[in-house]
Coordinates of C-alpha atoms and ligand atoms in Angstrom, one line a residue:
M1 CA 214.2 -56.8 -10.8
A2 CA 217.9 -56.7 -9.6
D3 CA 216.5 -53.8 -7.6
I4 CA 214.3 -55.9 -5.6
I5 CA 216.8 -58.2 -4.9
D6 CA 219.2 -55.9 -4.2
E7 CA 216.8 -54.1 -2.1
L8 CA 215.8 -57.3 0.1
I9 CA 219.4 -58.4 0.6
R10 CA 220.0 -54.7 2.0
K11 CA 216.7 -55.2 3.8
R12 CA 217.7 -58.7 5.8
G13 CA 221.7 -57.2 6.3
F14 CA 223.4 -59.4 3.9
A15 CA 225.1 -56.6 2.1
S16 CA 228.5 -55.3 3.3
R17 CA 228.9 -51.7 4.7
I18 CA 232.0 -51.5 3.4
F19 CA 232.4 -53.6 0.0
R20 CA 230.4 -52.4 -3.3
N21 CA 231.7 -55.6 -5.3
R22 CA 234.7 -57.6 -3.9
E23 CA 235.6 -58.9 -6.8
V24 CA 237.1 -56.1 -8.4
L25 CA 240.4 -56.7 -6.3
H26 CA 240.8 -60.1 -7.2
P27 CA 243.7 -61.2 -8.7
D28 CA 242.1 -62.7 -11.5
Y29 CA 240.2 -59.7 -12.1
I30 CA 240.6 -57.8 -15.5
P31 CA 240.1 -54.0 -15.1
D32 CA 238.6 -52.0 -18.3
T33 CA 241.2 -49.6 -18.8
L34 CA 245.3 -50.2 -17.4
P35 CA 247.3 -47.5 -16.5
H36 CA 250.7 -47.0 -16.8
R37 CA 250.9 -49.8 -19.4
E38 CA 249.6 -48.5 -22.4
N39 CA 253.1 -48.5 -24.1
E40 CA 253.0 -52.7 -23.1
I41 CA 249.8 -52.7 -24.4
R42 CA 250.6 -50.7 -27.7
R43 CA 253.8 -52.8 -28.2
L44 CA 252.0 -56.2 -27.8
A45 CA 248.7 -55.7 -29.6
E46 CA 250.8 -54.4 -32.6
H47 CA 253.1 -57.1 -32.6
L48 CA 250.1 -59.4 -32.7
L49 CA 247.8 -57.7 -35.5
V50 CA 251.1 -57.8 -37.5
S51 CA 251.3 -61.8 -37.1
A52 CA 247.2 -62.4 -37.8
Q53 CA 247.9 -60.2 -41.6
G54 CA 249.9 -63.3 -42.4
M55 CA 253.7 -62.3 -41.3
R56 CA 255.8 -64.6 -39.5
P57 CA 255.0 -64.5 -36.1
S58 CA 257.6 -63.6 -33.8
N59 CA 257.2 -65.3 -30.9
V60 CA 257.6 -62.6 -27.3
L61 CA 259.2 -63.4 -24.2
I62 CA 257.9 -61.2 -21.0
Y63 CA 260.0 -60.4 -17.8
G64 CA 259.6 -58.2 -14.8
L65 CA 259.2 -58.3 -10.9
T66 CA 256.0 -60.1 -9.2
G67 CA 252.8 -57.7 -9.7
T68 CA 254.5 -55.2 -12.6
G69 CA 251.3 -56.2 -14.7
K70 CA 252.7 -58.5 -17.0
T71 CA 249.5 -61.6 -16.7
V72 CA 246.7 -58.7 -16.8
V73 CA 248.3 -56.9 -19.8
V74 CA 248.6 -60.1 -21.7
K75 CA 245.0 -61.1 -21.1
Y76 CA 243.8 -58.2 -21.4
V77 CA 245.7 -57.9 -25.0
V78 CA 244.7 -61.5 -25.9
S79 CA 241.4 -61.6 -25.1
K80 CA 240.4 -58.1 -26.6
L81 CA 241.8 -59.2 -30.0
K82 CA 240.2 -62.3 -30.1
E83 CA 236.6 -60.1 -29.5
K84 CA 237.4 -57.4 -32.4
A85 CA 238.7 -60.9 -34.3
S86 CA 235.2 -62.3 -33.8
S87 CA 233.6 -59.2 -35.1
L88 CA 235.8 -58.5 -38.2
N89 CA 235.1 -62.9 -39.4
K90 CA 238.5 -63.3 -38.9
R91 CA 240.1 -66.2 -37.0
L92 CA 242.2 -65.3 -33.8
D93 CA 242.1 -67.6 -30.5
Y94 CA 244.1 -67.9 -27.3
A95 CA 245.5 -70.2 -24.8
Y96 CA 246.3 -69.4 -21.6
V97 CA 248.3 -71.5 -19.8
N98 CA 249.2 -71.3 -16.0
T99 CA 252.2 -74.0 -16.2
R100 CA 252.7 -73.5 -12.3
K101 CA 249.8 -74.8 -11.9
L102 CA 249.1 -77.5 -14.7
D103 CA 252.5 -78.7 -14.0
T104 CA 252.7 -81.8 -16.4
T105 CA 253.9 -81.7 -20.6
Y106 CA 250.3 -83.9 -20.8
R107 CA 248.2 -80.8 -19.0
V108 CA 249.8 -77.9 -20.2
I109 CA 249.6 -79.5 -24.4
A110 CA 246.1 -81.1 -23.4
S111 CA 244.6 -77.6 -22.3
I112 CA 246.5 -75.1 -25.2
A113 CA 244.5 -78.6 -28.2
Q114 CA 241.6 -77.6 -25.5
S115 CA 241.2 -73.8 -26.1
I116 CA 240.6 -74.5 -29.7
G117 CA 237.7 -77.0 -28.8
L118 CA 239.5 -80.0 -29.3
R119 CA 238.3 -82.6 -26.6
V120 CA 241.5 -84.8 -24.8
P121 CA 240.8 -87.2 -22.3
H122 CA 242.6 -86.4 -18.5
T123 CA 244.8 -89.3 -19.2
G124 CA 245.4 -92.1 -21.5
L125 CA 247.2 -90.8 -24.7
A126 CA 250.7 -90.2 -25.6
I127 CA 251.8 -86.6 -25.6
S128 CA 252.6 -87.0 -29.5
E129 CA 249.4 -87.9 -30.1
V130 CA 247.5 -85.1 -28.4
Y131 CA 250.4 -82.7 -30.2
R132 CA 250.0 -84.1 -33.6
R133 CA 245.9 -83.8 -32.9
Y134 CA 245.9 -80.5 -32.0
I135 CA 248.3 -79.8 -35.2
N136 CA 245.8 -81.3 -37.6
A137 CA 242.7 -79.6 -35.8
L138 CA 244.7 -76.0 -35.5
D139 CA 245.2 -76.3 -39.5
S140 CA 241.9 -77.0 -40.6
W141 CA 240.6 -74.2 -38.2
G142 CA 243.7 -72.0 -40.2
G143 CA 243.6 -69.1 -37.9
L144 CA 246.3 -67.4 -35.4
H145 CA 247.1 -69.4 -32.2
I146 CA 248.3 -67.0 -29.2
I147 CA 249.6 -69.6 -26.5
V148 CA 250.7 -67.9 -23.6
L149 CA 252.9 -69.6 -21.2
D150 CA 252.4 -68.1 -17.6
E151 CA 255.5 -68.5 -15.1
V152 CA 257.3 -70.4 -17.9
D153 CA 260.4 -71.0 -15.5
Y154 CA 258.4 -73.5 -13.6
Y155 CA 257.7 -75.9 -16.3
V156 CA 261.1 -75.4 -18.5
K157 CA 263.0 -76.4 -14.9
R158 CA 260.8 -79.3 -14.7
E159 CA 259.6 -80.5 -17.6
G160 CA 262.6 -79.4 -19.6
D161 CA 262.5 -77.2 -23.3
D162 CA 260.5 -79.8 -25.9
L163 CA 257.9 -78.9 -26.3
I164 CA 258.6 -75.0 -26.1
Y165 CA 261.2 -75.9 -29.0
K166 CA 258.2 -77.7 -31.1
L167 CA 255.7 -75.2 -30.4
V168 CA 258.3 -72.5 -31.7
R169 CA 259.2 -74.5 -34.9
A170 CA 255.2 -76.0 -35.4
N171 CA 254.6 -73.1 -38.1
E172 CA 256.8 -75.0 -40.2
E173 CA 254.7 -77.9 -40.3
L174 CA 251.3 -75.8 -40.6
S175 CA 250.1 -74.8 -43.6
K176 CA 247.1 -72.6 -43.1
A177 CA 247.2 -72.1 -39.2
K178 CA 250.0 -69.8 -37.1
I179 CA 251.4 -70.5 -33.4
V180 CA 252.7 -67.6 -31.6
L181 CA 254.2 -67.8 -28.1
I182 CA 254.5 -65.3 -25.2
G183 CA 256.2 -66.6 -22.2
I184 CA 255.8 -64.8 -19.2
T185 CA 257.9 -65.0 -15.9
N186 CA 259.0 -63.3 -13.0
D187 CA 262.8 -64.5 -12.9
V188 CA 265.5 -62.7 -14.3
N189 CA 267.8 -65.2 -14.1
F190 CA 266.0 -67.9 -15.9
V191 CA 265.6 -65.2 -18.8
E192 CA 269.5 -65.0 -19.0
N193 CA 270.4 -68.6 -18.1
L194 CA 268.1 -69.8 -20.5
D195 CA 269.7 -72.4 -23.5
P196 CA 270.5 -69.6 -26.4
R197 CA 268.8 -71.6 -28.9
V198 CA 265.6 -71.4 -27.2
R199 CA 265.9 -68.0 -25.9
S200 CA 266.5 -66.6 -29.3
S201 CA 263.7 -68.6 -30.7
M202 CA 261.2 -68.0 -27.9
G203 CA 261.7 -64.2 -27.4
E204 CA 262.7 -62.6 -30.4
I205 CA 260.5 -60.0 -28.8
E206 CA 261.9 -59.3 -25.2
M207 CA 259.9 -56.9 -23.3
V208 CA 260.5 -56.1 -19.6
F209 CA 257.9 -54.9 -17.5
P210 CA 259.3 -52.1 -14.8
P211 CA 258.4 -51.9 -11.1
Y212 CA 254.9 -49.4 -10.3
N213 CA 256.5 -46.0 -8.8
A214 CA 254.0 -45.2 -5.9
E215 CA 252.2 -42.1 -7.5
Q216 CA 251.4 -45.5 -10.5
L217 CA 250.0 -48.1 -7.6
F218 CA 247.7 -44.5 -6.4
T219 CA 246.2 -44.1 -9.9
I220 CA 246.0 -48.1 -9.9
L221 CA 244.4 -48.3 -6.8
K222 CA 242.1 -45.6 -7.2
Q223 CA 240.9 -47.0 -10.2
R224 CA 239.7 -50.3 -8.6
A225 CA 238.8 -49.1 -5.0
E226 CA 235.9 -46.9 -6.7
L227 CA 234.6 -50.0 -7.8
A228 CA 235.3 -52.2 -4.8
F229 CA 234.4 -50.1 -2.3
N230 CA 231.1 -48.7 -1.2
Q231 CA 231.3 -44.3 -1.8
G232 CA 232.8 -42.6 1.2
V233 CA 234.5 -45.6 3.1
I234 CA 237.9 -45.4 2.7
E235 CA 239.9 -42.4 4.9
D236 CA 241.5 -40.1 3.1
G237 CA 245.4 -40.8 3.2
V238 CA 244.5 -44.4 2.8
I239 CA 245.1 -45.1 -0.6
S240 CA 247.8 -43.0 -0.7
Y241 CA 249.7 -45.2 2.0
C242 CA 248.7 -48.7 0.7
S243 CA 250.8 -46.8 -2.6
A244 CA 253.9 -45.9 -0.8
L245 CA 254.1 -49.1 1.5
A246 CA 253.6 -51.6 -1.4
A247 CA 255.9 -49.1 -3.7
R248 CA 259.0 -49.6 -1.3
E249 CA 258.6 -53.1 -1.3
H250 CA 259.3 -53.0 -5.5
G251 CA 256.6 -51.6 -7.0
D252 CA 254.4 -54.6 -7.0
A253 CA 250.8 -54.1 -7.6
R254 CA 249.8 -57.3 -6.4
R255 CA 250.8 -56.6 -3.1
A256 CA 248.9 -52.9 -3.2
L257 CA 245.7 -54.2 -3.7
D258 CA 245.7 -57.2 -1.5
L259 CA 246.9 -54.4 1.4
L260 CA 243.7 -52.8 0.0
R261 CA 241.8 -55.6 0.2
V262 CA 242.7 -56.8 3.7
S263 CA 242.4 -53.4 5.4
G264 CA 239.0 -53.4 4.0
E265 CA 238.3 -57.2 5.5
I266 CA 239.2 -56.2 8.8
A267 CA 237.5 -53.3 8.9
E268 CA 234.3 -55.2 8.1
R269 CA 234.9 -57.9 10.5
E270 CA 235.6 -55.5 13.1
G271 CA 231.9 -53.9 11.9
A272 CA 233.3 -50.3 11.1
E273 CA 232.1 -48.0 8.9
R274 CA 235.1 -46.7 7.5
V275 CA 238.5 -48.1 6.3
T276 CA 241.3 -46.2 8.0
I277 CA 244.9 -46.4 8.1
E278 CA 244.3 -48.5 11.4
Y279 CA 243.3 -51.0 9.0
V280 CA 246.4 -50.5 6.7
K281 CA 248.5 -51.2 9.6
K282 CA 247.0 -54.4 10.6
A283 CA 246.8 -55.3 7.4
T284 CA 250.1 -55.4 7.0
L285 CA 250.5 -57.2 10.4
E286 CA 248.1 -60.1 9.0
I287 CA 249.5 -60.7 5.5
E288 CA 253.1 -60.7 6.7
E289 CA 251.5 -63.5 9.3
G290 CA 249.9 -65.2 6.8
R291 CA 253.5 -65.0 4.6
I292 CA 255.3 -66.6 7.3
Y293 CA 252.8 -69.3 8.3
Q294 CA 253.0 -70.4 5.1
S295 CA 256.9 -70.9 4.2
V296 CA 257.0 -72.6 8.1
V297 CA 254.6 -75.2 6.9
T298 CA 255.9 -75.6 3.4
L299 CA 259.7 -75.8 5.2
P300 CA 261.3 -79.7 4.7
L301 CA 261.9 -81.7 8.2
H302 CA 265.3 -80.8 9.0
Q303 CA 264.3 -76.9 8.3
K304 CA 261.2 -77.8 10.4
L305 CA 263.5 -79.8 13.3
V306 CA 265.7 -76.7 13.5
L307 CA 263.7 -74.1 13.6
K308 CA 261.5 -75.9 16.0
K309 CA 264.4 -76.0 18.4
I310 CA 265.5 -72.2 18.3
V311 CA 261.8 -71.7 19.0
E312 CA 262.2 -73.6 22.3
L313 CA 265.4 -72.3 22.7
V314 CA 264.3 -68.2 22.0
E315 CA 261.6 -68.6 24.2
A316 CA 263.4 -70.1 27.1
K317 CA 266.2 -67.2 27.0
E318 CA 265.7 -64.5 24.4
S319 CA 268.3 -65.7 22.3
T320 CA 270.7 -68.5 21.4
T321 CA 273.7 -69.4 19.4
T322 CA 274.5 -72.3 16.3
G323 CA 276.1 -74.6 19.1
E324 CA 273.1 -74.9 21.5
V325 CA 271.1 -75.3 18.8
Y326 CA 273.2 -78.2 17.2
T327 CA 273.3 -79.5 20.6
A328 CA 269.3 -79.7 20.8
Y329 CA 269.4 -80.7 17.4
S330 CA 271.5 -83.4 17.8
N331 CA 270.1 -84.8 20.6
I332 CA 266.0 -85.3 19.4
M333 CA 267.3 -86.5 16.4
R334 CA 269.4 -89.5 18.7
N335 CA 266.1 -89.8 20.4
L336 CA 264.3 -90.4 17.1
K337 CA 267.1 -92.7 16.2
Y338 CA 268.2 -90.5 13.1
E339 CA 271.2 -89.6 11.8
P340 CA 271.6 -85.8 12.4
L341 CA 273.5 -83.7 9.5
S342 CA 276.8 -82.0 10.6
L343 CA 277.4 -79.0 12.2
R344 CA 278.2 -77.3 9.1
R345 CA 274.3 -78.5 7.1
I346 CA 273.1 -77.1 10.2
S347 CA 275.0 -73.7 9.8
E348 CA 273.9 -73.6 6.4
I349 CA 270.1 -74.3 6.9
I350 CA 270.1 -71.6 9.9
S351 CA 271.4 -69.1 7.2
Q352 CA 268.5 -70.0 5.2
L353 CA 265.6 -69.0 7.6
D354 CA 267.8 -66.2 8.3
M355 CA 267.4 -65.1 4.7
M356 CA 263.8 -66.1 5.0
G357 CA 262.9 -63.5 7.4
L358 CA 261.9 -66.4 10.1
I359 CA 264.9 -65.4 12.6
I360 CA 267.2 -62.8 12.6
S361 CA 270.9 -64.2 12.8
E362 CA 273.9 -61.7 13.7
V363 CA 277.6 -63.1 13.8
V364 CA 279.4 -61.7 16.9
N365 CA 283.3 -61.9 17.9
R366 CA 283.7 -63.1 21.3
G367 CA 287.4 -62.1 21.2
K368 CA 289.3 -65.3 22.9
Y369 CA 285.8 -67.2 22.4
G370 CA 286.4 -67.0 18.8
I371 CA 283.2 -66.0 16.4
T372 CA 279.7 -67.3 17.4
R373 CA 276.4 -66.4 15.9
I374 CA 274.0 -64.9 18.2
I375 CA 269.8 -66.3 16.8
K376 CA 266.9 -64.5 17.6
I377 CA 263.5 -64.5 16.6
R378 CA 261.0 -61.4 16.2
K379 CA 258.1 -61.5 19.1
D380 CA 255.4 -60.6 17.3
M381 CA 256.3 -63.6 14.9
L382 CA 257.1 -66.2 17.4
P383 CA 253.2 -67.6 18.1
V384 CA 252.7 -67.4 14.3
I385 CA 255.6 -70.1 14.0
K386 CA 254.8 -72.2 16.9
D387 CA 251.5 -72.5 15.4
A388 CA 252.9 -73.5 12.3
L389 CA 254.9 -75.8 14.0
K390 CA 252.7 -77.5 16.3
D391 CA 252.7 -81.1 13.9
V392 CA 256.2 -81.5 13.9
E393 CA 257.3 -83.4 17.0
A394 CA 260.4 -83.1 18.6
Ligands
ATP1 N1 248.3 -51.0 -14.5 C1 247.6 -51.5 -14.2 N2 246.0 -51.3 -13.8 C2 245.3 -52.2 -13.3 N3 245.8 -53.3 -12.6 C3 246.7 -53.9 -12.7 C4 248.1 -53.0 -13.5 N4 249.0 -53.8 -13.7 C5 248.8 -54.7 -12.1 N5 247.7 -54.9 -12.1 C6 247.2 -55.5 -11.1 O1 248.0 -56.0 -10.2 C7 247.8 -57.4 -9.9 C8 249.0 -57.7 -10.3 O2 249.4 -57.9 -11.6 P1 249.5 -59.4 -12.6 O3 249.3 -60.4 -12.0 O4 249.5 -58.9 -14.0 O5 251.0 -59.4 -12.0 P2 252.3 -60.2 -12.6 O6 253.6 -59.5 -13.5 O7 251.7 -61.1 -13.9 O8 253.2 -60.8 -11.1 P3 253.6 -62.6 -11.2 O9 255.0 -62.2 -11.9 O10 253.5 -62.3 -10.0 O11 252.7 -63.3 -11.9 C9 246.2 -58.0 -10.9 O12 245.5 -57.5 -10.0 C10 246.2 -56.7 -12.1 O13 244.7 -56.9 -12.1

């Protein structure tokens, strides 16, 4: 039956010339094999199996730069173990919580409880009550519950470590069931600054995921491309070009996959038959513009006002200085009847904008006129920054 429908889709011109299955390039897709992460998979799975056999479970803290496969490895291991456990008649289940997205303790504990089938209302219960119900339900179920807390640094910075510490100690209250925590973060400073008590109990086992090199990224991309694209549409050299670009940026597989996906999308949009290196170059620019746009729209108000003034000054005469920016900014604040921030604060804001890659600033020594900072904006980024600031009235 599927063939008839596929044929109709093709005939009607719905089918993509470029993509066979775009989903495969989505960040949530879990491939059947994860090349270059065999050791990490083995170590994590072995540890969880030992815990499932009745040993006292140790918690795991995983860290590494963004796009090094932390999330996909953990999801791969826990879902495979759950699948195997049910065929072996063992009780093993897991909760996967992205604590940046589920941003309150209530939502986190509710989601953990729901993963073992408990019904928890969206609001209305005390956190301690949800926790108590979860522990009771867990003990009557009596298996190994793996709790994955992804982007755990966001949670701890916002809500503190009470819930984590409670979960760590929950095994003392449980008679039949057991809990293992797996924390994931890409913030090494977070791990180093974690309360030593929490670090030692949460990270009894620490795993560091190294960045991928260009060759490793090549294998990862090749595997995905074979599933995602129609045969023969990827021009030779495209995959190694994407891998080299992403390797240069710190070995981020997410970045490499995004580049490939966006290159394919642009090729399709432009009605091309093949994805060429030219499309990868266009994709690099499109992704960078997206990143710049996002960072501008999420800036706080004063930063936006300062950037807006820089844009106006740079458009009038190519470059500007801290002094000119400060004058323009103070005038606008006076017109709006607000107290302007100090020159020092504005100078700090200019440095922040520079660090974010939104402006380029250079300190120059002008002899007897003293030291000043020359500020510019990349010409190709100017339209994107202006667009992102279009709602700022000043
Ligand atoms: N070894 C691998 N094989 C196949 N795909 C991989 C591999 N490593 C990472 N990926 C893919 O790269 C993307 C990013 O991986 P993942 O989300 O696991 O990174 P992460 O380390 O958790 O990053 P972040 O810290 O930003 O959340 C995903 O699409 C994932 O499927």
